[in-house]
Amino acid sequence: MQRQRYPYPWEWRTITAHGPSPARPVVVPHDAVLGVERVDDPALTATGYVPGGTWEYRSHFEAPPDWQQRHVVLELEAVYRSPAVSLNGDLLARRPSGTAALTVPLDGALRYGAPNELTVEARADRDARWYTGGGILRPVHLAVGPRVHVPLDGVVVTVPESDDETALVQVVTTVRNLEPRPAVRRLRTTVVGPDGEAVAADTTRVTVPANESREVSQRMLVAEPRRWSPAHPDLHTVESVLATDTGDEVDESRVVVGIRTLQLDARRGLRIDGVPVDLRGACVHADNGVIGGVVLDDAEERRVTILKEAGFNAIRSAHQPMSRAMLDACDRLGMLVMDELTDVWTRAKRPEDGSSTFTEWWQRDLEDMVRKDRNHPSVIMYSIGNEIPEAGTRTGAELARRLAARTRRLDPTRYVTAGVNGALLVMDGAVPVDPELLGGASLEEVEEINGFMMQLADRMNALGVSDAVTALTEEAYGALDVAGMNYLESRYEHDRTAFPHRVIVGSETFPTRIDVLWDLVRSLPHVIGDFTWTGWDYLGEPGLGRPRYRDEPPGTPPLAPYPWLLSGAGDIDITGERRPASYYREIVYGLRREPFLAVRRPETYGREAAPAPWSWTDCLPSWTWPVAPGTPLEVEVYADAPEVEVLLGGRTLGRYPTGPEHRYRALVEVGYQPGAIEAVAIRDGVPAERARLVTASGPRVLRVHPDRTRLDGPDALAFLTIEVTDDEGVRATDADDEVTLRVEGPAALQGFGSAAPRTLESFTDDRHRLFDGRALAVVRAGGSGDVRVVASAPGYAEVATELRATGV
């Protein structure tokens, strides 16, 4: 069977204590809370002050009479949260999780040759530590096939052996028979190479008893295989055809795979087909900025593309299973994946977070994640949980063993890890800890882990190698293939001798320490990579990564008050623009030779920064500032060269040490003068690579830059960057004009907004204020024809861009 996009229209309504709202047409996937008015309520801080709700989606369709002889399956990739699916008033399925796929057979419940009413209910309320969105967030599929068929995700492809000459490809196919009598079929399986030519094929006969399933194993040799790797993500397609001897009742399945093998040990680290790989990782939440929690192919592809261009080669899905669309993009683009099951087991972190149902549902949730992932070559590890408080207890360690063992049985070809935070294990005070290690941090007064870690600051490393944390983590790590360490880099060197066979990954780390962390990854073979918190900024946990200063009032909470919305901890902001931290990281990785210039905002001058492990300085790569000439500004210069020369208006201001000995950075005080400021890398005493910032000058114009001009497909997206620039295209970062958008033709505005960390504006409105001279609009196709997007702002000439929607 093959998934097809659910083709029928939807309508939705909100359910409140006062009754349901009027039903309105909607296109799914859809985020029901993105346009909800935010509330100044401290209980909603984690979600960015976005309340939850209860929603009902309805769809009507007619089932053809011949479906009575077919097998019909509805699949909802994710409905947030606690979805309940009914057909014609009969409840067919319910699932506590808001991130697991819900597969619902419709046989027997359909009215054949007559109208059918499909209903999906969902609710969300204080169930996560970040913004999740709500409603039918991911795609809906309908699969219709013969009653003797290969079920969805019923083809499993592995590569037991592979080298330059040959690859052994094993295909295990499940054949299900829903008929009341035995069925005999022939299964023809073909492996198609990246160029579209068949490279291996096999046919076998299978007999399946009535109302049972059987597995068929086929082992095929592929000569001179084009193997998948991050540098060369060559993909193969496995095509399966199930038919009778006469060729009728055909069922077809198609799986995209990569030929590659994984190796892992503490002496040689992680290898793909024998080639060592250090993971340059980014933790990434599921929301997609201005379009909220909605998952659409083009949005996921764009995110993976930008993350890879920024130097990352791996993504950790935080903290829920990665969408099919993002996994497909990772396969195509060569991005490695650590896919994570959950943020919670049996101990609650939020009032409605699903901990009460975990024991009942974890095996089903885990199975669904692994079934979804196990053919994706990008997936190299499964994480069974993030910062689980009970992981340090005897019962928690036992649960970790059960989860890990079940994962290996479902997929023995990948590795199992979990993100363990040592501070979290001692946070409840149940285990005695040396008070000196806590440095005055109060266990009793802290309500959540972020606040506790803020209080600990630099003492995190001492706490990480304490006897208490060593003892609490030993059994849990013993259950895993890879010890995932959240903010525990002090254990990296320590564990090389204490646990010589332990393989470590920095599953979550502070972005401000990437230079130290990356040096540890490169120098310690048992440490296979680093995943920063976080690669892409996200909604919720507002102000976690905001700059902090010593003149702030005592007791300032770790998360920011209303109307803060964004975390502010990402290398890349929610519009997809790389922030200065991203370029610094690229230099540390050894991927960028050119220096980078960033200027701290004038209003921060003279303020002493406070240690804030998730916070970069409040700077941006701009030399356009609304201040008087001569105003002192602090300029940050990042470079891997031993020193850099800084020039203002062509005049040298001196040379400054950089490179690894100086944490790849220099801080230079400059009296502002409009024009240009430059940084020149000095290598062996000779000027080399350069970076330059120029002031936006002269008349300013409003510009719209679409990332594409064609919208190919019913849910295709175009991302339009809206800026104010001078005539030369230099962005005026001091512009904060309000821009209004108008979309004409068969398309709609999916989301519109900026990277402003605190705002009262809604991403669903057609007007939004620029932040640092920039905003992002996302347009979603809704048919075929010409699309025109018009942007206007007071004082600027109206500007339009033309798109073409094909509808297919």
Tab-separated table of C-alpha atoms in Angstrom, residues 99 130 283 315-322 337-343 369 372-373 381-387 417-420 486 507-508 533:
chain	number	residue	atom	x	y	z
A	99	THR	CA	3.474	13.513	18.346
A	130	TRP	CA	7.719	24.993	24.955
A	283	CYS	CA	19.011	20.449	18.620
A	315	ILE	CA	20.065	17.246	13.910
A	316	ARG	CA	18.572	16.069	17.173
A	317	SER	CA	14.776	16.249	17.176
A	318	ALA	CA	13.887	17.941	20.451
A	319	HIS	CA	11.966	16.361	22.068
A	320	GLN	CA	9.614	14.358	19.903
A	321	PRO	CA	9.836	12.100	16.834
A	322	MET	CA	10.955	13.954	13.732
A	337	VAL	CA	19.608	12.453	12.656
A	338	MET	CA	19.228	11.616	16.324
A	339	ASP	CA	15.494	11.015	16.584
A	340	GLU	CA	14.011	11.435	20.030
A	341	LEU	CA	10.972	9.759	21.515
A	342	THR	CA	9.874	12.021	24.346
A	343	ASP	CA	10.648	14.612	27.014
A	369	MET	CA	8.707	5.963	15.785
A	372	LYS	CA	8.747	5.377	10.616
A	373	ASP	CA	12.505	5.897	10.893
A	381	MET	CA	20.535	7.036	16.633
A	382	TYR	CA	17.319	6.822	18.593
A	383	SER	CA	17.035	8.806	21.799
A	384	ILE	CA	14.604	7.192	24.232
A	385	GLY	CA	14.147	10.342	26.307
A	386	ASN	CA	15.370	13.771	27.321
A	387	GLU	CA	16.325	14.860	30.823
A	417	THR	CA	20.993	6.972	23.447
A	418	ALA	CA	19.211	9.348	25.823
A	419	GLY	CA	19.857	12.916	26.906
A	420	VAL	CA	20.828	12.739	30.591
A	486	ASN	CA	23.289	17.227	28.539
A	507	SER	CA	23.345	15.501	23.367
A	508	GLU	CA	22.684	19.055	24.558
A	533	TRP	CA	21.016	24.117	22.315
